[in-house]
PDB file of C-alpha atoms in Angstrom:
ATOM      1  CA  UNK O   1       0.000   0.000   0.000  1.00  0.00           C
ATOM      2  CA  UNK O   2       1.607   2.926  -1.133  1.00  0.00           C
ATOM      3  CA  UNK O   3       0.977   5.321   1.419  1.00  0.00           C
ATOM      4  CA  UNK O   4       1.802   3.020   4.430  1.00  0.00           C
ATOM      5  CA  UNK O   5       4.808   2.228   2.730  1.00  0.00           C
ATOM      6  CA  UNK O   6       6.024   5.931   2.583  1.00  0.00           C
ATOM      7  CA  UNK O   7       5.125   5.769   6.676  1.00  0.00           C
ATOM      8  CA  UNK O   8       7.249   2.740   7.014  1.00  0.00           C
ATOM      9  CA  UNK O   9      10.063   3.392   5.129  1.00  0.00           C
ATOM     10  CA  UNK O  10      13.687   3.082   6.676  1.00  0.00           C
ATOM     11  CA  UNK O  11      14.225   1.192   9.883  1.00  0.00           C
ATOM     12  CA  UNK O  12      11.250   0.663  12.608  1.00  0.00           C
ATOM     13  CA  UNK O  13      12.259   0.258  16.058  1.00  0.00           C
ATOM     14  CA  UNK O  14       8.953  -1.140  18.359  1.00  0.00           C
ATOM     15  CA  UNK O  15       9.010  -1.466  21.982  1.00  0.00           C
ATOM     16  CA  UNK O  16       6.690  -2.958  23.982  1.00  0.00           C
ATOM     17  CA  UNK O  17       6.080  -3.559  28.065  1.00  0.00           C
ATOM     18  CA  UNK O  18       2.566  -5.822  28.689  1.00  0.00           C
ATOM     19  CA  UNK O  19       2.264  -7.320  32.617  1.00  0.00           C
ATOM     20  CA  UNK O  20      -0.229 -10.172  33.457  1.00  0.00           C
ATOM     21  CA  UNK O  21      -2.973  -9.737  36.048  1.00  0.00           C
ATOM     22  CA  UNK O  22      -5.944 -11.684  36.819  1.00  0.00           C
ATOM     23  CA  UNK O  23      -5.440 -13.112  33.252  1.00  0.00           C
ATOM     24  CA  UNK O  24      -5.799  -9.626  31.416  1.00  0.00           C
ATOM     25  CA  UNK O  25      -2.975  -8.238  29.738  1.00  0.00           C
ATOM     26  CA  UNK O  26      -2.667  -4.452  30.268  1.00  0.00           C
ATOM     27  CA  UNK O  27      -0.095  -2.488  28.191  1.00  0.00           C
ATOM     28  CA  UNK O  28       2.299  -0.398  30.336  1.00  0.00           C
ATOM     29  CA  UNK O  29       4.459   1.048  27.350  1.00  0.00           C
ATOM     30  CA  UNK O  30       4.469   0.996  23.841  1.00  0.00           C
ATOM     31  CA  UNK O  31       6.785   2.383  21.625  1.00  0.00           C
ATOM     32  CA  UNK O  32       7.237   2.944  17.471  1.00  0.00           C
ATOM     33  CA  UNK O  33       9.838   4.675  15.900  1.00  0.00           C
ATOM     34  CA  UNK O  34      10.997   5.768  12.226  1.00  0.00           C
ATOM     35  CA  UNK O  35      12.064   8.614  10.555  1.00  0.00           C
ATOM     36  CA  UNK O  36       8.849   9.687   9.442  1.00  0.00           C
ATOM     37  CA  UNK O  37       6.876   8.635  12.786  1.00  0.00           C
ATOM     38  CA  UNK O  38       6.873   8.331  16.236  1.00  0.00           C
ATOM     39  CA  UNK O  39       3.891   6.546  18.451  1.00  0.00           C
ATOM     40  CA  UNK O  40       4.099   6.298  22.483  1.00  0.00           C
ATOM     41  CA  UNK O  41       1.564   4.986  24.271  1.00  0.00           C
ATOM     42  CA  UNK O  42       1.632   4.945  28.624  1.00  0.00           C
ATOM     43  CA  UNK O  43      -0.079   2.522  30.378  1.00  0.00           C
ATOM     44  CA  UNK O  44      -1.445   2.952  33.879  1.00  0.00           C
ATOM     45  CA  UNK O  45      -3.785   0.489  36.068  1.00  0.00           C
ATOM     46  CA  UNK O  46      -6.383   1.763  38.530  1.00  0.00           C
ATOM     47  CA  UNK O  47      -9.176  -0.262  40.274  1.00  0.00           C
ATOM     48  CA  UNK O  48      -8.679  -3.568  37.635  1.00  0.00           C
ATOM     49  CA  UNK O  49      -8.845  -0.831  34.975  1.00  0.00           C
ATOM     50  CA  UNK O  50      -6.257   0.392  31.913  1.00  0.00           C
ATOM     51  CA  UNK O  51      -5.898   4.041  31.081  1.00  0.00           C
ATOM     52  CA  UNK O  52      -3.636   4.342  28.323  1.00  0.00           C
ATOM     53  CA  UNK O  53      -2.055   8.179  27.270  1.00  0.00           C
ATOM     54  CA  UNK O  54      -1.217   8.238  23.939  1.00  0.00           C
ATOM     55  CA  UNK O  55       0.533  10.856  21.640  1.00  0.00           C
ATOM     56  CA  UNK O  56       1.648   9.996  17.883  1.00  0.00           C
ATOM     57  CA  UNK O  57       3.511  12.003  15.528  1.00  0.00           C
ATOM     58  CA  UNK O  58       3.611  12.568  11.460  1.00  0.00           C
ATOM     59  CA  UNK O  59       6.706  14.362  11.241  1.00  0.00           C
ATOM     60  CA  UNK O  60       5.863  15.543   7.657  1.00  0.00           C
ATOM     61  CA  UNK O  61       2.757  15.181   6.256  1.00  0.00           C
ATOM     62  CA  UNK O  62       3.833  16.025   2.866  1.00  0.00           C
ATOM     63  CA  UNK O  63       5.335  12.164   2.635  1.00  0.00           C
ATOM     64  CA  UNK O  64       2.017  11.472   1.697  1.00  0.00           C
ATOM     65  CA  UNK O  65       0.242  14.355   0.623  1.00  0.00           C
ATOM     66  CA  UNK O  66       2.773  15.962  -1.156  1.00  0.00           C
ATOM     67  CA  UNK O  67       0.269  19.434  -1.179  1.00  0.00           C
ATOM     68  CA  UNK O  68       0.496  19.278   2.726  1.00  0.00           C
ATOM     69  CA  UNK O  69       3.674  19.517   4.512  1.00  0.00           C
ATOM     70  CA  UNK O  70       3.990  19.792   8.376  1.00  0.00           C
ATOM     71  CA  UNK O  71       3.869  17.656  11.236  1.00  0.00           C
ATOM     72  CA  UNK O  72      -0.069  15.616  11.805  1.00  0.00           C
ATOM     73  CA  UNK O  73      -0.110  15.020  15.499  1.00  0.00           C
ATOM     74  CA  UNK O  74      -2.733  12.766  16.935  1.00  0.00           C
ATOM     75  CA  UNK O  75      -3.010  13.039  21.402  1.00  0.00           C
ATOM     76  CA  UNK O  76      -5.107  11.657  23.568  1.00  0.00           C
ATOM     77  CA  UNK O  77      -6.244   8.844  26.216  1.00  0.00           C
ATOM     78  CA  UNK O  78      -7.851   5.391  26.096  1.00  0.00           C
ATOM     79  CA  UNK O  79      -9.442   4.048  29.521  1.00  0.00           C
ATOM     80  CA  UNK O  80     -10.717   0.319  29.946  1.00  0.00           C
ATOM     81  CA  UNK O  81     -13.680  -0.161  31.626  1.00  0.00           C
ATOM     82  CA  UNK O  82     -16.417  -2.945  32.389  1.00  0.00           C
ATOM     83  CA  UNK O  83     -18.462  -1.197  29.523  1.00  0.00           C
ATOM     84  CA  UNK O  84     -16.041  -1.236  27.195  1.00  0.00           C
ATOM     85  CA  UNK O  85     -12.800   1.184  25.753  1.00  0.00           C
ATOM     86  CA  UNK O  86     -13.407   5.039  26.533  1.00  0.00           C
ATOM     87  CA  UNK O  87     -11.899   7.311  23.257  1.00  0.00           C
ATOM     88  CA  UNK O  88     -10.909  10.684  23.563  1.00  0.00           C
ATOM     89  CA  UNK O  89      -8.309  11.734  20.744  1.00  0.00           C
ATOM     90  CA  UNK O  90      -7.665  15.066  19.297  1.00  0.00           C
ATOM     91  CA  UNK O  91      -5.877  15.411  15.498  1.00  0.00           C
ATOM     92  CA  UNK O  92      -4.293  18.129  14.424  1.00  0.00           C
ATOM     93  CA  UNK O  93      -1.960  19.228  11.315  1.00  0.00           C
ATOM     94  CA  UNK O  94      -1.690  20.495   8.227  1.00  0.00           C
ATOM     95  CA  UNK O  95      -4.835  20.905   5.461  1.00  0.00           C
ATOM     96  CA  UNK O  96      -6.649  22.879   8.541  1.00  0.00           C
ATOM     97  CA  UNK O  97      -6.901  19.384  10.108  1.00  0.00           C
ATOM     98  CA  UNK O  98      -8.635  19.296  13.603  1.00  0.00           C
ATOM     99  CA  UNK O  99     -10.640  16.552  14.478  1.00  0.00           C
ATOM    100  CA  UNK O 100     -11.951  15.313  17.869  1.00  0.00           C
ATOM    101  CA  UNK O 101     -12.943  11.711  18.410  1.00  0.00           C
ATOM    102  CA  UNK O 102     -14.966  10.894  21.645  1.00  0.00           C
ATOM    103  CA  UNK O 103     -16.777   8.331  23.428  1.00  0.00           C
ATOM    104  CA  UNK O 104     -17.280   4.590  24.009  1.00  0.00           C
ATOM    105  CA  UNK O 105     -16.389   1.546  22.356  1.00  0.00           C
ATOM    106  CA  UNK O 106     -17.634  -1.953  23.202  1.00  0.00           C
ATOM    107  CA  UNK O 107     -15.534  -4.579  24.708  1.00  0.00           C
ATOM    108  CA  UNK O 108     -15.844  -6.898  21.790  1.00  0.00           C
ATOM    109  CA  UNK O 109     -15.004  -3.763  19.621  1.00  0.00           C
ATOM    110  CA  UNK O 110     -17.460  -4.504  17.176  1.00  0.00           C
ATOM    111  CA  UNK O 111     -19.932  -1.299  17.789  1.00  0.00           C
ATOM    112  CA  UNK O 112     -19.237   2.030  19.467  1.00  0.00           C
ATOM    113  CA  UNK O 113     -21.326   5.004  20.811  1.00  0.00           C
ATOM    114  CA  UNK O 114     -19.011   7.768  19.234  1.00  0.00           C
ATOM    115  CA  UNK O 115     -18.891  11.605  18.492  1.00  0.00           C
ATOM    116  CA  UNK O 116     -16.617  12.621  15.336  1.00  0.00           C
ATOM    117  CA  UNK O 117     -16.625  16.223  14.406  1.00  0.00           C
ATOM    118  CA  UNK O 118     -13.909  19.044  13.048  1.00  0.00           C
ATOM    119  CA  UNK O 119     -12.572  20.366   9.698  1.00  0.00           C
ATOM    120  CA  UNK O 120     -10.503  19.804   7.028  1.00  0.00           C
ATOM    121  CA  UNK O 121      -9.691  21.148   3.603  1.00  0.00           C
ATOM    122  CA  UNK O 122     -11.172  18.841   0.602  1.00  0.00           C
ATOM    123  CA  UNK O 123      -7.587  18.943  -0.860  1.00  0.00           C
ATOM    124  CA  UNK O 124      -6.485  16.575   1.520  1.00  0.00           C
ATOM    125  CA  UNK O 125      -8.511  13.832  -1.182  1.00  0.00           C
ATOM    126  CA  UNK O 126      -6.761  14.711  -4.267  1.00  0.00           C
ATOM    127  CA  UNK O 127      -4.363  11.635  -4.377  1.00  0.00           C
ATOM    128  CA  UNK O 128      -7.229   9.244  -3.957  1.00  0.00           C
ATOM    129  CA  UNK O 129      -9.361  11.076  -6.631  1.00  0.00           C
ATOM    130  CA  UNK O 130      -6.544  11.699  -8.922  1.00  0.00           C
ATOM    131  CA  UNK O 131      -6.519  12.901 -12.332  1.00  0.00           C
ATOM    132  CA  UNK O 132      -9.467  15.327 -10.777  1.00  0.00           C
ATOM    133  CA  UNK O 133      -8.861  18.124  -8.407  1.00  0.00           C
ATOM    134  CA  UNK O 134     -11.098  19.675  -5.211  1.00  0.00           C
ATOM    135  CA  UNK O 135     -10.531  22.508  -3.027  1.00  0.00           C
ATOM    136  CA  UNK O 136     -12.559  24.635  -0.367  1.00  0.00           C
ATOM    137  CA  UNK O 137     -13.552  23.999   3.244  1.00  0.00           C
ATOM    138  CA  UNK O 138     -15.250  20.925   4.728  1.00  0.00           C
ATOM    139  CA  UNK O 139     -16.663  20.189   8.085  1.00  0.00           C
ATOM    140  CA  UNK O 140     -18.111  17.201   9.949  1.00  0.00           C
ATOM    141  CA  UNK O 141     -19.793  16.518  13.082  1.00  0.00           C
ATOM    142  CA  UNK O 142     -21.044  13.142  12.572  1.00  0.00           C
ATOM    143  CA  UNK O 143     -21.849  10.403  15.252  1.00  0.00           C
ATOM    144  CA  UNK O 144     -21.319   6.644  15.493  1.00  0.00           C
ATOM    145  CA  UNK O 145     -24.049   4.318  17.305  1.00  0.00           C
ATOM    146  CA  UNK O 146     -24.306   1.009  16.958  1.00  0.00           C
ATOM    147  CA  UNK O 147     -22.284  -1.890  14.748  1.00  0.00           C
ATOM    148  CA  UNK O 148     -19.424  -0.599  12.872  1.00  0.00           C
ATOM    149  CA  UNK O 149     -21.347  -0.106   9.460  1.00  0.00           C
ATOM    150  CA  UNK O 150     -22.793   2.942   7.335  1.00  0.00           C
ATOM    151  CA  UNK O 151     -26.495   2.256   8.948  1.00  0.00           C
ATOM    152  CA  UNK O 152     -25.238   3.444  12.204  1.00  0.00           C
ATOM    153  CA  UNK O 153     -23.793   6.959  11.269  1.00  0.00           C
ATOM    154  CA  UNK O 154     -25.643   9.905  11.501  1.00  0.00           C
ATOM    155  CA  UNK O 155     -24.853  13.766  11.446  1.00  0.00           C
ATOM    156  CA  UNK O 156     -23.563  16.034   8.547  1.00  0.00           C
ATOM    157  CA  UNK O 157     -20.773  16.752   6.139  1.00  0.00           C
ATOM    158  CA  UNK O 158     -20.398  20.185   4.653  1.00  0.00           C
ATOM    159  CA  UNK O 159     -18.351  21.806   1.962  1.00  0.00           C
ATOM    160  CA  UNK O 160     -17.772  25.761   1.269  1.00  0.00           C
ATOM    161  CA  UNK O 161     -16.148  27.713  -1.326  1.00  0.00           C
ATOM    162  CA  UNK O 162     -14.907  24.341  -3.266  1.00  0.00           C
ATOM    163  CA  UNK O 163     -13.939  23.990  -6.608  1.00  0.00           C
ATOM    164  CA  UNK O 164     -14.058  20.838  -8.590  1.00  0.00           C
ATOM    165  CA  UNK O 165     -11.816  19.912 -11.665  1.00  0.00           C
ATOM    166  CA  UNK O 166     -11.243  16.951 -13.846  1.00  0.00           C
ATOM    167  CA  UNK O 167      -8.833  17.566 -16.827  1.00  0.00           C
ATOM    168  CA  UNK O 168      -9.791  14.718 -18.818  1.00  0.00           C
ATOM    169  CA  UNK O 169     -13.542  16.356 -19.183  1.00  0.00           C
ATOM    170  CA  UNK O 170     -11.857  19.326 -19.554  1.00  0.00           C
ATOM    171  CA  UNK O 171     -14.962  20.294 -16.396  1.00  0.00           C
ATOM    172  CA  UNK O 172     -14.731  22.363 -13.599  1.00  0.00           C
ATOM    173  CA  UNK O 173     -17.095  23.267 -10.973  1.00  0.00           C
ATOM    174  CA  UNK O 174     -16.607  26.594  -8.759  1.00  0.00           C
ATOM    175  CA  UNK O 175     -17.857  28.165  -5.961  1.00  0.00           C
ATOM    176  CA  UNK O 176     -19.180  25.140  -4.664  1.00  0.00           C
ATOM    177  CA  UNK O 177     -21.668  24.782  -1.774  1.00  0.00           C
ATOM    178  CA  UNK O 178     -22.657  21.312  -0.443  1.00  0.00           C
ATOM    179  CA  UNK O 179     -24.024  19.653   2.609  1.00  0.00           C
ATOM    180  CA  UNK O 180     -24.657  15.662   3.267  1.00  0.00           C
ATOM    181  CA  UNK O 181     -27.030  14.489   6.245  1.00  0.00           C
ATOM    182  CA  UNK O 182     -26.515  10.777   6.837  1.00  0.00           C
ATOM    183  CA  UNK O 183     -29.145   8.819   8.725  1.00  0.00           C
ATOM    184  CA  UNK O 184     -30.623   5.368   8.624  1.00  0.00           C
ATOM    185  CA  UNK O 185     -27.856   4.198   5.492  1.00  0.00           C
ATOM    186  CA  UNK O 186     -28.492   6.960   3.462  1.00  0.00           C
ATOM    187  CA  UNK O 187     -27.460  10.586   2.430  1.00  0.00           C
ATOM    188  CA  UNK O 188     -30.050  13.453   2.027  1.00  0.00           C
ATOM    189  CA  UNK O 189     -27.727  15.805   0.277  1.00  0.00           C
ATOM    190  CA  UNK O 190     -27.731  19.168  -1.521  1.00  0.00           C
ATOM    191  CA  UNK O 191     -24.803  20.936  -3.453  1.00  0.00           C
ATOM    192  CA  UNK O 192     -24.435  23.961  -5.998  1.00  0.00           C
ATOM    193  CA  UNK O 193     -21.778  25.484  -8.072  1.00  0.00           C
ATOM    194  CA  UNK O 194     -21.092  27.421 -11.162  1.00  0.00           C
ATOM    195  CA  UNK O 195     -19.910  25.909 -14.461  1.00  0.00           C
ATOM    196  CA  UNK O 196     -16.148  26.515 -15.558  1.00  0.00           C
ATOM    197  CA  UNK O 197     -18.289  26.978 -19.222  1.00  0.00           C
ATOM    198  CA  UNK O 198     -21.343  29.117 -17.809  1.00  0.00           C
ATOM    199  CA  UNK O 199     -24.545  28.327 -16.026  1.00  0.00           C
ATOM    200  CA  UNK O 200     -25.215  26.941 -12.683  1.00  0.00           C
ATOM    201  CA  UNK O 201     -25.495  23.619 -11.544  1.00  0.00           C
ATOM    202  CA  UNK O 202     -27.249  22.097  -8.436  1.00  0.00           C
ATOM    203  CA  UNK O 203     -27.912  19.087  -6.617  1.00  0.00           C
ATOM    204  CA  UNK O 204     -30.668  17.587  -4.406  1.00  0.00           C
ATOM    205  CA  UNK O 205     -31.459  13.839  -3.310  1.00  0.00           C
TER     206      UNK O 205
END
């Protein structure tokens, strides 16, 4: 996989510290190094329970995103309880990227009560949509309930002042408005933008 080979490339160093108790494994340190990355996670045991701190680190985005250099930095903590894995992680970095991810997942990890929300700038997609091009502002606050699958997430995606290009169509959309609110499997969405060759175009379904 292209990308994750960018992320690993070079030497890896991992470290990792587990102890046995009562027959559960909790993680007291965990460590990943490479020139591109570095992940520590803490471990810490309270009342039969695991809180885990971690903090990761992109050191340059632009390994991958060539558009987007700078450091992506992902912090946060993980706690272990009888209900299941509490999330709270906070992502920040270049391409306006800040994202919070909160709340609960269950201790089979196969569904999750979660909150997802922050912004990002489309461009961040272009080498996944490549030969076409996007720009402009977009901004989720979505939520997660239930099994891991596109039924359970609800909430809303929005894009402002984006532009759309593909150069084989020689097609471009501009000032480009569009919002997507997921429920039940599905997206209600709505969208306009001007032609690169005159008129308006719009979007509802």
């Amino acid at each position: 996989q292209t990308e994750a080979d960018r992320l690993l490339a070079g030497e890896s160093q991992l470290s990792l510290g587990v102890t046995l108790r009562d027959g559960t494994v909790f993680v007291d340190r965990a460590n990943l190094t490479n020139p591109q990355m570095v992940v520590t996670a803490q471990g810490s045991a309270q009342n039969g329970h695991q809180n885990v701190t971690l903090q990761a680190r992109v050191n340059n985005l632009g390994v991958i995103l060539p558009d987007f250099p700078g450091a992506l930095t992902v912090n946060g903590t993980l706690a272990q309880t009888a209900q299941g894995t509490q999330v709270d992680l906070h992502a920040t970095g270049p391409g306006q990227i800040d994202a919070q991810i909160q709340g609960r997942m269950a201790p089979n990890f196969r569904s999750a009560d979660m909150t997802i929300n922050g912004t990002a700038l489309a461009g961040l997609a272009n080498p996944f949509i490549s030969p076409r091009v996007v720009s402009g502002r977009t901004a989720f606050d979505l939520r997660l309930n239930g099994p891991f699958q596109l039924a359970s997430l609800s909430g809303s995606v929005t894009l402002a002042d984006g532009r759309l290009a593909d150069p084989g169509l020689m097609f471009s959309l501009d000032g480009m408005a569009a919002r997507a609110d997921l429920a039940g499997g599905q997206a209600r969405s709505a969208g306009s933008g001007r032609s690169g060759t005159g008129g308006q175009v719009t979007l509802n379904g």
